[in-house]
């Protein structure tokens, strides 16, 4: 290799090295939009259309059944005018510590046998009878939250996964978040 060619290669390498030193560090990918930004947009839209507003929920999960992304919205007018009887049945079926434990097991593990579910209820020191287990399973099935794949085998209903996780997250926040403001003065029912 000639000295001229070697000198040219050294100059080119030096130029490349100087470029690397001046290049900014790689940018981090933009963060996903916050739910607050989405809610602000929904409020702006409600004001623009002179409507009550919208309630929405979104999430992402990687569970036994695979990966899920979701976002749902419901107008407040539609929600407040709806028949709440079916809602009460679902909330009633969730209002039990053993049933919540069963749902948690099905969310974490996916499809489970009655033996698996019976064991998941025995963790708190109390023994749950098979009669109690089936009573809870029937209530969850009646609310369409779980399905029986075959005899003695249950799973969370695929159409209920997202909503159950959202309800549980909202209830968890209600139970654990500090109140947002001073207690409201309620009128005396006289």
PDB file of C-alpha atoms in Angstrom:
ATOM      1  CA  UNK A   1       0.000   0.000   0.000  1.00  0.00           C
ATOM      2  CA  UNK A   2       1.447   3.396  -0.957  1.00  0.00           C
ATOM      3  CA  UNK A   3       2.120   6.079   1.608  1.00  0.00           C
ATOM      4  CA  UNK A   4      -0.291   8.458  -0.141  1.00  0.00           C
ATOM      5  CA  UNK A   5      -3.080   5.928   0.089  1.00  0.00           C
ATOM      6  CA  UNK A   6      -2.279   5.202   3.745  1.00  0.00           C
ATOM      7  CA  UNK A   7      -2.289   8.938   4.533  1.00  0.00           C
ATOM      8  CA  UNK A   8      -5.660   9.330   2.791  1.00  0.00           C
ATOM      9  CA  UNK A   9      -7.151   6.456   4.829  1.00  0.00           C
ATOM     10  CA  UNK A  10      -5.847   8.011   8.054  1.00  0.00           C
ATOM     11  CA  UNK A  11      -7.459  11.373   7.173  1.00  0.00           C
ATOM     12  CA  UNK A  12     -10.782   9.669   6.387  1.00  0.00           C
ATOM     13  CA  UNK A  13     -10.692   7.757   9.663  1.00  0.00           C
ATOM     14  CA  UNK A  14      -9.900  10.959  11.549  1.00  0.00           C
ATOM     15  CA  UNK A  15     -12.898  12.714   9.905  1.00  0.00           C
ATOM     16  CA  UNK A  16     -15.199   9.832  10.821  1.00  0.00           C
ATOM     17  CA  UNK A  17     -13.933   9.804  14.396  1.00  0.00           C
ATOM     18  CA  UNK A  18     -14.507  13.558  14.692  1.00  0.00           C
ATOM     19  CA  UNK A  19     -18.093  13.104  13.501  1.00  0.00           C
ATOM     20  CA  UNK A  20     -18.742  10.438  16.110  1.00  0.00           C
ATOM     21  CA  UNK A  21     -17.577  12.808  18.862  1.00  0.00           C
ATOM     22  CA  UNK A  22     -19.971  15.548  17.739  1.00  0.00           C
ATOM     23  CA  UNK A  23     -23.024  13.361  17.241  1.00  0.00           C
ATOM     24  CA  UNK A  24     -25.601  13.788  20.001  1.00  0.00           C
ATOM     25  CA  UNK A  25     -26.376  10.785  22.155  1.00  0.00           C
ATOM     26  CA  UNK A  26     -29.174   8.641  20.768  1.00  0.00           C
ATOM     27  CA  UNK A  27     -32.610   9.996  21.546  1.00  0.00           C
ATOM     28  CA  UNK A  28     -34.925   8.022  23.745  1.00  0.00           C
ATOM     29  CA  UNK A  29     -38.122   6.984  22.037  1.00  0.00           C
ATOM     30  CA  UNK A  30     -41.027   9.282  22.858  1.00  0.00           C
ATOM     31  CA  UNK A  31     -43.021   8.156  25.826  1.00  0.00           C
ATOM     32  CA  UNK A  32     -46.548   6.995  25.226  1.00  0.00           C
ATOM     33  CA  UNK A  33     -49.236   9.601  25.814  1.00  0.00           C
ATOM     34  CA  UNK A  34     -50.511   9.739  29.364  1.00  0.00           C
ATOM     35  CA  UNK A  35     -54.048   8.855  30.279  1.00  0.00           C
ATOM     36  CA  UNK A  36     -54.398  12.371  31.677  1.00  0.00           C
ATOM     37  CA  UNK A  37     -53.731  13.770  28.202  1.00  0.00           C
ATOM     38  CA  UNK A  38     -56.397  11.464  26.783  1.00  0.00           C
ATOM     39  CA  UNK A  39     -58.868  12.490  29.497  1.00  0.00           C
ATOM     40  CA  UNK A  40     -58.116  16.163  28.832  1.00  0.00           C
ATOM     41  CA  UNK A  41     -58.913  15.585  25.164  1.00  0.00           C
ATOM     42  CA  UNK A  42     -62.193  13.868  26.102  1.00  0.00           C
ATOM     43  CA  UNK A  43     -63.146  16.825  28.323  1.00  0.00           C
ATOM     44  CA  UNK A  44     -62.307  19.308  25.548  1.00  0.00           C
ATOM     45  CA  UNK A  45     -64.491  17.312  23.148  1.00  0.00           C
ATOM     46  CA  UNK A  46     -67.375  17.216  25.661  1.00  0.00           C
ATOM     47  CA  UNK A  47     -67.220  21.009  26.086  1.00  0.00           C
ATOM     48  CA  UNK A  48     -67.067  21.532  22.335  1.00  0.00           C
ATOM     49  CA  UNK A  49     -70.131  19.307  21.771  1.00  0.00           C
ATOM     50  CA  UNK A  50     -71.915  20.537  24.940  1.00  0.00           C
ATOM     51  CA  UNK A  51     -72.202  16.989  26.267  1.00  0.00           C
ATOM     52  CA  UNK A  52     -71.682  15.457  29.710  1.00  0.00           C
ATOM     53  CA  UNK A  53     -68.414  13.770  28.829  1.00  0.00           C
ATOM     54  CA  UNK A  54     -66.912  10.347  28.454  1.00  0.00           C
ATOM     55  CA  UNK A  55     -65.572   7.661  30.745  1.00  0.00           C
ATOM     56  CA  UNK A  56     -62.787   5.522  29.365  1.00  0.00           C
ATOM     57  CA  UNK A  57     -60.248   2.951  30.368  1.00  0.00           C
ATOM     58  CA  UNK A  58     -57.087   1.594  28.828  1.00  0.00           C
ATOM     59  CA  UNK A  59     -54.484  -0.997  29.655  1.00  0.00           C
ATOM     60  CA  UNK A  60     -51.897  -3.497  28.558  1.00  0.00           C
ATOM     61  CA  UNK A  61     -51.286  -6.955  29.997  1.00  0.00           C
ATOM     62  CA  UNK A  62     -48.997  -9.916  29.437  1.00  0.00           C
ATOM     63  CA  UNK A  63     -50.703 -12.856  31.098  1.00  0.00           C
ATOM     64  CA  UNK A  64     -51.094 -16.603  30.711  1.00  0.00           C
ATOM     65  CA  UNK A  65     -53.535 -16.124  27.822  1.00  0.00           C
ATOM     66  CA  UNK A  66     -51.143 -13.880  25.872  1.00  0.00           C
ATOM     67  CA  UNK A  67     -50.737 -10.155  25.392  1.00  0.00           C
ATOM     68  CA  UNK A  68     -53.652  -7.708  25.401  1.00  0.00           C
ATOM     69  CA  UNK A  69     -54.023  -4.017  24.658  1.00  0.00           C
ATOM     70  CA  UNK A  70     -57.294  -2.227  25.173  1.00  0.00           C
ATOM     71  CA  UNK A  71     -59.041   1.081  25.350  1.00  0.00           C
ATOM     72  CA  UNK A  72     -62.748   1.624  25.706  1.00  0.00           C
ATOM     73  CA  UNK A  73     -64.969   4.683  25.994  1.00  0.00           C
ATOM     74  CA  UNK A  74     -68.573   5.167  26.984  1.00  0.00           C
ATOM     75  CA  UNK A  75     -70.485   8.434  26.965  1.00  0.00           C
ATOM     76  CA  UNK A  76     -71.681   9.560  30.380  1.00  0.00           C
ATOM     77  CA  UNK A  77     -75.162  10.164  29.008  1.00  0.00           C
ATOM     78  CA  UNK A  78     -75.340   6.535  27.865  1.00  0.00           C
ATOM     79  CA  UNK A  79     -73.841   5.238  31.111  1.00  0.00           C
ATOM     80  CA  UNK A  80     -76.154   7.239  33.381  1.00  0.00           C
ATOM     81  CA  UNK A  81     -79.287   6.259  31.463  1.00  0.00           C
ATOM     82  CA  UNK A  82     -78.434   2.539  31.256  1.00  0.00           C
ATOM     83  CA  UNK A  83     -80.244  -0.315  33.002  1.00  0.00           C
ATOM     84  CA  UNK A  84     -78.039  -0.981  36.029  1.00  0.00           C
ATOM     85  CA  UNK A  85     -79.584  -4.346  37.005  1.00  0.00           C
ATOM     86  CA  UNK A  86     -76.995  -6.410  35.081  1.00  0.00           C
ATOM     87  CA  UNK A  87     -74.236  -4.182  36.494  1.00  0.00           C
ATOM     88  CA  UNK A  88     -75.453  -4.878  40.036  1.00  0.00           C
ATOM     89  CA  UNK A  89     -75.298  -8.635  39.394  1.00  0.00           C
ATOM     90  CA  UNK A  90     -71.689  -8.410  38.246  1.00  0.00           C
ATOM     91  CA  UNK A  91     -70.638  -6.165  41.121  1.00  0.00           C
ATOM     92  CA  UNK A  92     -72.446  -8.424  43.567  1.00  0.00           C
ATOM     93  CA  UNK A  93     -70.595 -11.455  42.224  1.00  0.00           C
ATOM     94  CA  UNK A  94     -67.300  -9.602  42.754  1.00  0.00           C
ATOM     95  CA  UNK A  95     -68.183  -8.597  46.320  1.00  0.00           C
ATOM     96  CA  UNK A  96     -66.593 -11.638  47.927  1.00  0.00           C
ATOM     97  CA  UNK A  97     -62.986 -12.234  48.986  1.00  0.00           C
ATOM     98  CA  UNK A  98     -63.025 -15.905  47.879  1.00  0.00           C
ATOM     99  CA  UNK A  99     -64.426 -14.980  44.456  1.00  0.00           C
ATOM    100  CA  UNK A 100     -61.787 -12.291  44.009  1.00  0.00           C
ATOM    101  CA  UNK A 101     -59.150 -14.876  44.969  1.00  0.00           C
ATOM    102  CA  UNK A 102     -60.551 -17.265  42.354  1.00  0.00           C
ATOM    103  CA  UNK A 103     -60.467 -14.540  39.692  1.00  0.00           C
ATOM    104  CA  UNK A 104     -56.893 -13.604  40.655  1.00  0.00           C
ATOM    105  CA  UNK A 105     -55.833 -17.237  40.280  1.00  0.00           C
ATOM    106  CA  UNK A 106     -57.510 -17.511  36.871  1.00  0.00           C
ATOM    107  CA  UNK A 107     -55.918 -14.231  35.712  1.00  0.00           C
ATOM    108  CA  UNK A 108     -52.431 -15.329  36.824  1.00  0.00           C
ATOM    109  CA  UNK A 109     -52.555 -18.965  35.764  1.00  0.00           C
ATOM    110  CA  UNK A 110     -55.083 -19.100  32.961  1.00  0.00           C
ATOM    111  CA  UNK A 111     -57.121 -22.305  32.807  1.00  0.00           C
ATOM    112  CA  UNK A 112     -57.364 -24.110  36.185  1.00  0.00           C
ATOM    113  CA  UNK A 113     -58.928 -27.267  37.540  1.00  0.00           C
ATOM    114  CA  UNK A 114     -61.243 -27.258  40.524  1.00  0.00           C
ATOM    115  CA  UNK A 115     -58.374 -28.779  42.519  1.00  0.00           C
ATOM    116  CA  UNK A 116     -56.132 -25.821  41.633  1.00  0.00           C
ATOM    117  CA  UNK A 117     -58.885 -23.398  42.553  1.00  0.00           C
ATOM    118  CA  UNK A 118     -59.634 -25.209  45.818  1.00  0.00           C
ATOM    119  CA  UNK A 119     -55.943 -24.952  46.744  1.00  0.00           C
ATOM    120  CA  UNK A 120     -55.876 -21.249  45.909  1.00  0.00           C
ATOM    121  CA  UNK A 121     -58.642 -20.636  48.449  1.00  0.00           C
ATOM    122  CA  UNK A 122     -56.909 -22.599  51.213  1.00  0.00           C
ATOM    123  CA  UNK A 123     -54.006 -20.160  51.505  1.00  0.00           C
ATOM    124  CA  UNK A 124     -55.587 -17.997  54.203  1.00  0.00           C
ATOM    125  CA  UNK A 125     -55.713 -20.783  56.781  1.00  0.00           C
ATOM    126  CA  UNK A 126     -59.411 -21.465  56.324  1.00  0.00           C
ATOM    127  CA  UNK A 127     -60.437 -24.611  54.506  1.00  0.00           C
ATOM    128  CA  UNK A 128     -63.031 -24.028  51.801  1.00  0.00           C
ATOM    129  CA  UNK A 129     -65.384 -26.911  51.183  1.00  0.00           C
ATOM    130  CA  UNK A 130     -66.102 -28.126  47.680  1.00  0.00           C
ATOM    131  CA  UNK A 131     -69.699 -26.950  48.154  1.00  0.00           C
ATOM    132  CA  UNK A 132     -68.484 -23.413  48.918  1.00  0.00           C
ATOM    133  CA  UNK A 133     -66.124 -23.537  45.945  1.00  0.00           C
ATOM    134  CA  UNK A 134     -68.920 -24.546  43.543  1.00  0.00           C
ATOM    135  CA  UNK A 135     -71.201 -21.875  45.025  1.00  0.00           C
ATOM    136  CA  UNK A 136     -68.581 -19.208  44.195  1.00  0.00           C
ATOM    137  CA  UNK A 137     -67.897 -20.685  40.752  1.00  0.00           C
ATOM    138  CA  UNK A 138     -71.628 -20.680  39.925  1.00  0.00           C
ATOM    139  CA  UNK A 139     -71.933 -17.019  40.937  1.00  0.00           C
ATOM    140  CA  UNK A 140     -68.967 -16.065  38.741  1.00  0.00           C
ATOM    141  CA  UNK A 141     -70.373 -18.118  35.843  1.00  0.00           C
ATOM    142  CA  UNK A 142     -73.813 -16.555  36.254  1.00  0.00           C
ATOM    143  CA  UNK A 143     -72.206 -13.109  35.937  1.00  0.00           C
ATOM    144  CA  UNK A 144     -70.406 -14.370  32.791  1.00  0.00           C
ATOM    145  CA  UNK A 145     -66.995 -13.666  34.332  1.00  0.00           C
ATOM    146  CA  UNK A 146     -65.702 -17.239  34.043  1.00  0.00           C
ATOM    147  CA  UNK A 147     -66.397 -20.155  31.751  1.00  0.00           C
ATOM    148  CA  UNK A 148     -66.200 -23.887  32.245  1.00  0.00           C
ATOM    149  CA  UNK A 149     -64.072 -25.352  29.461  1.00  0.00           C
ATOM    150  CA  UNK A 150     -64.895 -28.928  30.371  1.00  0.00           C
ATOM    151  CA  UNK A 151     -65.909 -30.732  33.513  1.00  0.00           C
ATOM    152  CA  UNK A 152     -63.853 -29.429  36.430  1.00  0.00           C
ATOM    153  CA  UNK A 153     -61.845 -26.915  34.371  1.00  0.00           C
ATOM    154  CA  UNK A 154     -62.439 -23.157  34.445  1.00  0.00           C
ATOM    155  CA  UNK A 155     -60.969 -19.992  32.942  1.00  0.00           C
ATOM    156  CA  UNK A 156     -61.677 -16.302  32.987  1.00  0.00           C
ATOM    157  CA  UNK A 157     -64.132 -15.510  30.197  1.00  0.00           C
ATOM    158  CA  UNK A 158     -62.058 -13.995  27.372  1.00  0.00           C
ATOM    159  CA  UNK A 159     -64.550 -11.158  26.870  1.00  0.00           C
ATOM    160  CA  UNK A 160     -64.346 -10.318  30.609  1.00  0.00           C
ATOM    161  CA  UNK A 161     -60.557 -10.183  31.115  1.00  0.00           C
ATOM    162  CA  UNK A 162     -60.114  -6.512  30.302  1.00  0.00           C
ATOM    163  CA  UNK A 163     -63.164  -5.332  32.194  1.00  0.00           C
ATOM    164  CA  UNK A 164     -62.409  -7.432  35.288  1.00  0.00           C
ATOM    165  CA  UNK A 165     -58.864  -6.062  35.459  1.00  0.00           C
ATOM    166  CA  UNK A 166     -60.200  -2.522  35.036  1.00  0.00           C
ATOM    167  CA  UNK A 167     -62.854  -2.965  37.745  1.00  0.00           C
ATOM    168  CA  UNK A 168     -60.256  -4.425  40.098  1.00  0.00           C
ATOM    169  CA  UNK A 169     -57.821  -1.573  39.416  1.00  0.00           C
ATOM    170  CA  UNK A 170     -60.530   1.038  40.020  1.00  0.00           C
ATOM    171  CA  UNK A 171     -61.704  -0.699  43.226  1.00  0.00           C
ATOM    172  CA  UNK A 172     -58.095  -0.960  44.412  1.00  0.00           C
ATOM    173  CA  UNK A 173     -57.688   2.792  43.889  1.00  0.00           C
ATOM    174  CA  UNK A 174     -60.941   3.501  45.732  1.00  0.00           C
ATOM    175  CA  UNK A 175     -59.809   1.377  48.657  1.00  0.00           C
ATOM    176  CA  UNK A 176     -56.272   2.757  48.880  1.00  0.00           C
ATOM    177  CA  UNK A 177     -56.160   6.328  47.554  1.00  0.00           C
ATOM    178  CA  UNK A 178     -56.581   9.197  49.986  1.00  0.00           C
ATOM    179  CA  UNK A 179     -59.754  11.233  49.512  1.00  0.00           C
ATOM    180  CA  UNK A 180     -59.433  13.978  46.889  1.00  0.00           C
ATOM    181  CA  UNK A 181     -61.039  16.755  48.883  1.00  0.00           C
ATOM    182  CA  UNK A 182     -62.946  17.646  52.017  1.00  0.00           C
ATOM    183  CA  UNK A 183     -65.849  15.377  52.893  1.00  0.00           C
ATOM    184  CA  UNK A 184     -69.080  16.505  51.264  1.00  0.00           C
ATOM    185  CA  UNK A 185     -71.911  17.675  53.480  1.00  0.00           C
ATOM    186  CA  UNK A 186     -74.807  15.375  52.809  1.00  0.00           C
ATOM    187  CA  UNK A 187     -78.359  16.581  53.521  1.00  0.00           C
ATOM    188  CA  UNK A 188     -80.202  14.998  56.429  1.00  0.00           C
ATOM    189  CA  UNK A 189     -82.947  12.666  55.204  1.00  0.00           C
ATOM    190  CA  UNK A 190     -85.816  14.011  57.316  1.00  0.00           C
TER     191      UNK A 190
END
